[in-house]
Amino acid sequence: MADIPVVYTLTVCPACDALRASWKRQGIEYQEIRVDQSQDDLDIALDYADTVPIIIHPDGRVEVGFEGMTG
């Protein structure tokens, strides 16, 4: 399991933009995977949920959305 969260996003997504901006301000490190740039990555993300952002925490916990928003 990764030591930092893995976040599946879309390039154009208000919820994803909010997450990126918030986590940047807070200095939270994460690995971003943009599902609209790779069919393989999209297929993996769809195993978790059908909306973004999808946050996979280092402990394996999965969180869908950011602050009540999804994209």
PDB file of C-alpha atoms in Angstrom:
ATOM      1  CA  MET A   1       0.000   0.000   0.000  1.00  0.00           C
ATOM      2  CA  ALA A   2       1.228   3.515  -0.788  1.00  0.00           C
ATOM      3  CA  ASP A   3       2.464   5.838   1.965  1.00  0.00           C
ATOM      4  CA  ILE A   4       0.423   8.719   0.532  1.00  0.00           C
ATOM      5  CA  PRO A   5      -3.178   8.871  -0.673  1.00  0.00           C
ATOM      6  CA  VAL A   6      -3.893   7.979  -4.282  1.00  0.00           C
ATOM      7  CA  VAL A   7      -6.549  10.235  -5.800  1.00  0.00           C
ATOM      8  CA  TYR A   8      -8.414   9.435  -9.011  1.00  0.00           C
ATOM      9  CA  THR A   9      -9.589  12.652 -10.689  1.00  0.00           C
ATOM     10  CA  LEU A  10     -10.791  14.196 -13.931  1.00  0.00           C
ATOM     11  CA  THR A  11      -8.962  17.074 -15.583  1.00  0.00           C
ATOM     12  CA  VAL A  12     -12.150  19.192 -15.596  1.00  0.00           C
ATOM     13  CA  CYS A  13     -14.025  18.601 -12.337  1.00  0.00           C
ATOM     14  CA  PRO A  14     -15.011  21.226  -9.726  1.00  0.00           C
ATOM     15  CA  ALA A  15     -14.763  18.733  -6.851  1.00  0.00           C
ATOM     16  CA  CYS A  16     -11.327  17.608  -8.040  1.00  0.00           C
ATOM     17  CA  ASP A  17     -10.219  21.236  -8.409  1.00  0.00           C
ATOM     18  CA  ALA A  18     -11.378  21.954  -4.846  1.00  0.00           C
ATOM     19  CA  LEU A  19      -9.488  18.933  -3.510  1.00  0.00           C
ATOM     20  CA  ARG A  20      -6.298  19.884  -5.371  1.00  0.00           C
ATOM     21  CA  ALA A  21      -6.462  23.495  -4.133  1.00  0.00           C
ATOM     22  CA  SER A  22      -7.273  22.550  -0.536  1.00  0.00           C
ATOM     23  CA  TRP A  23      -4.625  19.864  -0.256  1.00  0.00           C
ATOM     24  CA  LYS A  24      -2.025  22.148  -1.882  1.00  0.00           C
ATOM     25  CA  ARG A  25      -2.780  24.860   0.707  1.00  0.00           C
ATOM     26  CA  GLN A  26      -2.464  22.289   3.487  1.00  0.00           C
ATOM     27  CA  GLY A  27       0.708  20.771   2.070  1.00  0.00           C
ATOM     28  CA  ILE A  28      -0.861  17.318   1.741  1.00  0.00           C
ATOM     29  CA  GLU A  29       1.157  15.103  -0.575  1.00  0.00           C
ATOM     30  CA  TYR A  30      -0.745  12.667  -2.796  1.00  0.00           C
ATOM     31  CA  GLN A  31      -0.492  10.767  -6.057  1.00  0.00           C
ATOM     32  CA  GLU A  32      -2.998  12.018  -8.627  1.00  0.00           C
ATOM     33  CA  ILE A  33      -4.252   9.753 -11.387  1.00  0.00           C
ATOM     34  CA  ARG A  34      -6.366  11.511 -14.023  1.00  0.00           C
ATOM     35  CA  VAL A  35      -8.805   8.930 -15.320  1.00  0.00           C
ATOM     36  CA  ASP A  36      -9.639  10.889 -18.473  1.00  0.00           C
ATOM     37  CA  GLN A  37      -6.087  10.393 -19.727  1.00  0.00           C
ATOM     38  CA  SER A  38      -5.883   6.586 -19.591  1.00  0.00           C
ATOM     39  CA  GLN A  39      -8.477   3.888 -20.206  1.00  0.00           C
ATOM     40  CA  ASP A  40      -6.558   1.526 -17.916  1.00  0.00           C
ATOM     41  CA  ASP A  41      -6.679   4.062 -15.070  1.00  0.00           C
ATOM     42  CA  LEU A  42     -10.385   4.662 -15.706  1.00  0.00           C
ATOM     43  CA  ASP A  43     -11.064   0.930 -15.522  1.00  0.00           C
ATOM     44  CA  ILE A  44      -9.244   0.706 -12.176  1.00  0.00           C
ATOM     45  CA  ALA A  45     -11.121   3.729 -10.785  1.00  0.00           C
ATOM     46  CA  LEU A  46     -14.467   2.257 -11.837  1.00  0.00           C
ATOM     47  CA  ASP A  47     -13.750  -0.718  -9.574  1.00  0.00           C
ATOM     48  CA  TYR A  48     -14.075   1.746  -6.666  1.00  0.00           C
ATOM     49  CA  ALA A  49     -16.813   4.160  -7.787  1.00  0.00           C
ATOM     50  CA  ASP A  50     -18.411   5.782 -10.817  1.00  0.00           C
ATOM     51  CA  THR A  51     -17.699   9.363  -9.777  1.00  0.00           C
ATOM     52  CA  VAL A  52     -14.612  11.331  -8.773  1.00  0.00           C
ATOM     53  CA  PRO A  53     -12.622  12.252  -6.843  1.00  0.00           C
ATOM     54  CA  ILE A  54     -11.869   8.831  -5.423  1.00  0.00           C
ATOM     55  CA  ILE A  55      -9.386   8.917  -2.556  1.00  0.00           C
ATOM     56  CA  ILE A  56      -7.577   5.713  -1.624  1.00  0.00           C
ATOM     57  CA  HIS A  57      -5.993   6.307   1.783  1.00  0.00           C
ATOM     58  CA  PRO A  58      -2.761   4.558   2.811  1.00  0.00           C
ATOM     59  CA  ASP A  59      -4.732   2.348   5.227  1.00  0.00           C
ATOM     60  CA  GLY A  60      -6.889   1.108   2.315  1.00  0.00           C
ATOM     61  CA  ARG A  61      -9.941   3.182   3.211  1.00  0.00           C
ATOM     62  CA  VAL A  62     -11.792   4.511   0.140  1.00  0.00           C
ATOM     63  CA  GLU A  63     -13.476   7.921   0.142  1.00  0.00           C
ATOM     64  CA  VAL A  64     -15.595   9.159  -2.771  1.00  0.00           C
ATOM     65  CA  GLY A  65     -16.088  12.893  -3.251  1.00  0.00           C
ATOM     66  CA  PHE A  66     -14.592  15.890  -1.494  1.00  0.00           C
ATOM     67  CA  GLU A  67     -16.408  18.024   1.052  1.00  0.00           C
ATOM     68  CA  GLY A  68     -19.769  16.737  -0.166  1.00  0.00           C
ATOM     69  CA  MET A  69     -18.982  17.339  -3.855  1.00  0.00           C
ATOM     70  CA  THR A  70     -18.481  14.842  -6.657  1.00  0.00           C
ATOM     71  CA  GLY A  71     -17.697  15.342 -10.307  1.00  0.00           C
TER      72      GLY A  71
END
